[in-house]
Coordinates of C-alpha atoms in Angstrom, one line a residue:
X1 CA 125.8 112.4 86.9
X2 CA 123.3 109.9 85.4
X3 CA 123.6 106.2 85.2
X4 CA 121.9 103.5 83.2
X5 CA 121.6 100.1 82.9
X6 CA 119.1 97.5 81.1
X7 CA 116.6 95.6 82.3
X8 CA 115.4 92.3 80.0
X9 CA 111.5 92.0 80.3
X10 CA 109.3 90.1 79.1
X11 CA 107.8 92.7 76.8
X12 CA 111.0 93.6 75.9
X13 CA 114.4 95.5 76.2
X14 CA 113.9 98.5 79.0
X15 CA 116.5 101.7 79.8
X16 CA 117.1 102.0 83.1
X17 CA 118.5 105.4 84.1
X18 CA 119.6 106.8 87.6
X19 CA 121.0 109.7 89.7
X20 CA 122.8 109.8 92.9
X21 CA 118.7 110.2 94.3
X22 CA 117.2 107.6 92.4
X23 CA 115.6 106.1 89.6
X24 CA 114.9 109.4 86.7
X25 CA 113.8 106.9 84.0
X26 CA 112.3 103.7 82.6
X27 CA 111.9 103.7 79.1
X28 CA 110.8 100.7 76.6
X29 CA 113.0 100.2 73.3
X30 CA 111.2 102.6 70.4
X31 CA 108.6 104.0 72.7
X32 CA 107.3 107.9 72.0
X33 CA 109.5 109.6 74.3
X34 CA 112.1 107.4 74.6
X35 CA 115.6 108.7 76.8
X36 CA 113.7 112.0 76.9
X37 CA 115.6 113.8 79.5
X38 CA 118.6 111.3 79.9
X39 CA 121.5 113.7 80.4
X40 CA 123.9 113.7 77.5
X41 CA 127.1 113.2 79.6
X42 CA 125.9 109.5 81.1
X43 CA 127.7 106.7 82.2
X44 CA 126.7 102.8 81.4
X45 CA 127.5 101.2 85.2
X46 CA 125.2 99.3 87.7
X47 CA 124.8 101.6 91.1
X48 CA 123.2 100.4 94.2
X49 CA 119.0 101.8 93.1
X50 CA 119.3 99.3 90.0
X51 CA 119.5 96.6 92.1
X52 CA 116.1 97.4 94.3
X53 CA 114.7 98.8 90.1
X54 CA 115.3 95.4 88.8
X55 CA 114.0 93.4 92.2
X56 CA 111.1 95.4 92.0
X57 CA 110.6 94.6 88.5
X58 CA 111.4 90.9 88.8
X59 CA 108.5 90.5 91.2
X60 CA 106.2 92.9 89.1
X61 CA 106.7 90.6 86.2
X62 CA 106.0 87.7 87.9
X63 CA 102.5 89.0 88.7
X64 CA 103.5 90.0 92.6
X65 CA 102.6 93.4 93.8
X66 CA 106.6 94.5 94.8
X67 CA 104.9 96.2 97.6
X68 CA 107.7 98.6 97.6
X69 CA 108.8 101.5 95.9
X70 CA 112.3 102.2 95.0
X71 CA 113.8 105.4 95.0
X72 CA 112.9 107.6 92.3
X73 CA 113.7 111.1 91.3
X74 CA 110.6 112.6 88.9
X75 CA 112.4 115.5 86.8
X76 CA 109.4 117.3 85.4
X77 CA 107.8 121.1 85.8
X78 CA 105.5 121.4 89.2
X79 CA 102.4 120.8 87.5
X80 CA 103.9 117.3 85.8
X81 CA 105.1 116.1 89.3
X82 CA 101.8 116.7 90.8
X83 CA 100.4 114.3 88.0
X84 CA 102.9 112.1 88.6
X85 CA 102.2 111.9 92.3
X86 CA 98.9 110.7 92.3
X87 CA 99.7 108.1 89.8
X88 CA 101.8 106.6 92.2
X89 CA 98.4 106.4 94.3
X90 CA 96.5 104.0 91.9
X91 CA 96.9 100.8 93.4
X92 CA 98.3 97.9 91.7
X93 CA 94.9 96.7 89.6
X94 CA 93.0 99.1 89.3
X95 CA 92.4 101.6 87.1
X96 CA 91.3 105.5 87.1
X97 CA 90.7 108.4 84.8
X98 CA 92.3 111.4 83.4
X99 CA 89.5 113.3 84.1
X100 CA 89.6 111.8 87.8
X101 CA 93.0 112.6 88.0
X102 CA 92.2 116.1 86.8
X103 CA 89.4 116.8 89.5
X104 CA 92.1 115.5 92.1
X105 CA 94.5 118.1 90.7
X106 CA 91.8 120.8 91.0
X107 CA 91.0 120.2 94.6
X108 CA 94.8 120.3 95.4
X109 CA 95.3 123.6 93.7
X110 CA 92.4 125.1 95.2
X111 CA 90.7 125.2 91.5
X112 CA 87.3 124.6 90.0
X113 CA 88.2 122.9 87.3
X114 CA 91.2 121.0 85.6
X115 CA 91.6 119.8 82.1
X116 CA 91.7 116.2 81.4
X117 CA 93.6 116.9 78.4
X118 CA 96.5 118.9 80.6
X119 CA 97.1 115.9 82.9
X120 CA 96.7 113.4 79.4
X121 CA 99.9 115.4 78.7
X122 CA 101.6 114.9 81.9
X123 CA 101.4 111.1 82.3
X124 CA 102.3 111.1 78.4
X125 CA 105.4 112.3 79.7
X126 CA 105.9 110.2 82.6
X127 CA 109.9 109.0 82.5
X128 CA 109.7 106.1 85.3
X129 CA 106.8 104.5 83.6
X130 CA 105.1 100.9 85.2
X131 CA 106.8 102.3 88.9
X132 CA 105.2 105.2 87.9
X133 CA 101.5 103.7 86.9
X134 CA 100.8 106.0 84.0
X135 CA 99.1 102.5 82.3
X136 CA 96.1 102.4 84.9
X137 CA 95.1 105.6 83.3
X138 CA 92.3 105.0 81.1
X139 CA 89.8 107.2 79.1
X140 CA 86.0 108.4 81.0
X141 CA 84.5 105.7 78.2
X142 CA 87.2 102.7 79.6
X143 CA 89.5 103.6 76.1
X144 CA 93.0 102.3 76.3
X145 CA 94.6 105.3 74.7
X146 CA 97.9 107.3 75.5
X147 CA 100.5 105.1 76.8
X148 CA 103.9 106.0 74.9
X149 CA 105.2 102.1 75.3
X150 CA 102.5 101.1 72.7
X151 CA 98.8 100.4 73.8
X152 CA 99.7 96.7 73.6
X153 CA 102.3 96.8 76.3
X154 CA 99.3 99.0 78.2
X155 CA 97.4 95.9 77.4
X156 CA 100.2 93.6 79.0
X157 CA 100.6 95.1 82.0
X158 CA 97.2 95.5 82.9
X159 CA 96.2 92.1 82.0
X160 CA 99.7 91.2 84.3
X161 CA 97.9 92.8 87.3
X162 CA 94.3 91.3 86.8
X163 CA 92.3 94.1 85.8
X164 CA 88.8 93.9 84.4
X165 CA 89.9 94.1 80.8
X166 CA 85.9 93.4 79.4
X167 CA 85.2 97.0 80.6
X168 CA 88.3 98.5 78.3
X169 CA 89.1 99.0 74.7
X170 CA 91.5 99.4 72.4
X171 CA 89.7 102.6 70.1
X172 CA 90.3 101.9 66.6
X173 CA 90.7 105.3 65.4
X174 CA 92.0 108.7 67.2
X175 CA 95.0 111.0 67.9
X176 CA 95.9 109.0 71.0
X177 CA 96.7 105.5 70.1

């Protein structure tokens, strides 16, 4: 059974949902993939991981580092959890690549090579976004593209944990804005 719950933040509204293992998903109002893989037969009621969700995100928001992850639960194919395991390794401000993020892959499979453009699709599809860093990924050049919140929220949160913003950009024209 899943569970959800909202969470007021200052970018706005967010979905909390939950399973008896942990978080499976933290989506923005309107974002691209919005309540994705939230199970149709859900039920609105605050269990135990919101609590640590929302602590977490209370000191988040308030510019602190939680220190802490609560539990999750990634729902995804093998190759989409991998991704999403090494974003949890970015640390809080700072920033890395999708191609860096693909060479990591590589190594891990035992492969030469790893496309970019496959991983760009699995943090596209993160569901536990901001616990699950998927906005420190940036384009090789330092573009802000591909977060399904919005590239401003991207903006936010990375501005929120101090990064180096004069090194990014917000590309003016492309498929992933």
């Amino acid at each position: 059974m899943q569970y959800t719950t909202t969470y007021l933040s200052p970018l706005g509204k967010i979905l909390l949902a939950a399973d008896d293992i942990g978080l499976t998903g933290l989506w923005f109002d309107g974002e691209k993939f919005y309540a994705k893989n939230l199970a149709p037969e859900h039920e609105e009621k605050e269990v135990p991981v919101f609590g640590e969700v929302k602590h977490w995100l209370d000191l988040y928001f308030s510019g602190t580092n939680p220190g802490f992850m609560p539990p999750i639960h990634m729902i995804g194919s093998t190759f989409q959890c991998s991704v999403w395991n090494v974003l949890k390794q970015i640390p809080y401000g700072e920033t890395t690549t999708y191609g860096e993020i693909a060479k990591q892959i590589a190594v891990s499979c035992g492969k030469e090579r790893m496309s970019a453009q496959a991983v760009g699709g699995a943090v596209g599809h993160n569901e536990i976004s901001i616990i699950v860093p998927c906005h420190r990924v940036v384009g090789t050049n330092g573009s802000l593209t591909g977060y399904a919140g919005g590239v401003d929220k991207k903006v936010r949160l990375l501005t929120l944990e101090g990064v180096n913003m004069s090194v990014l950009f917000v590309p003016t024209k492309g498929t992933a804005l």
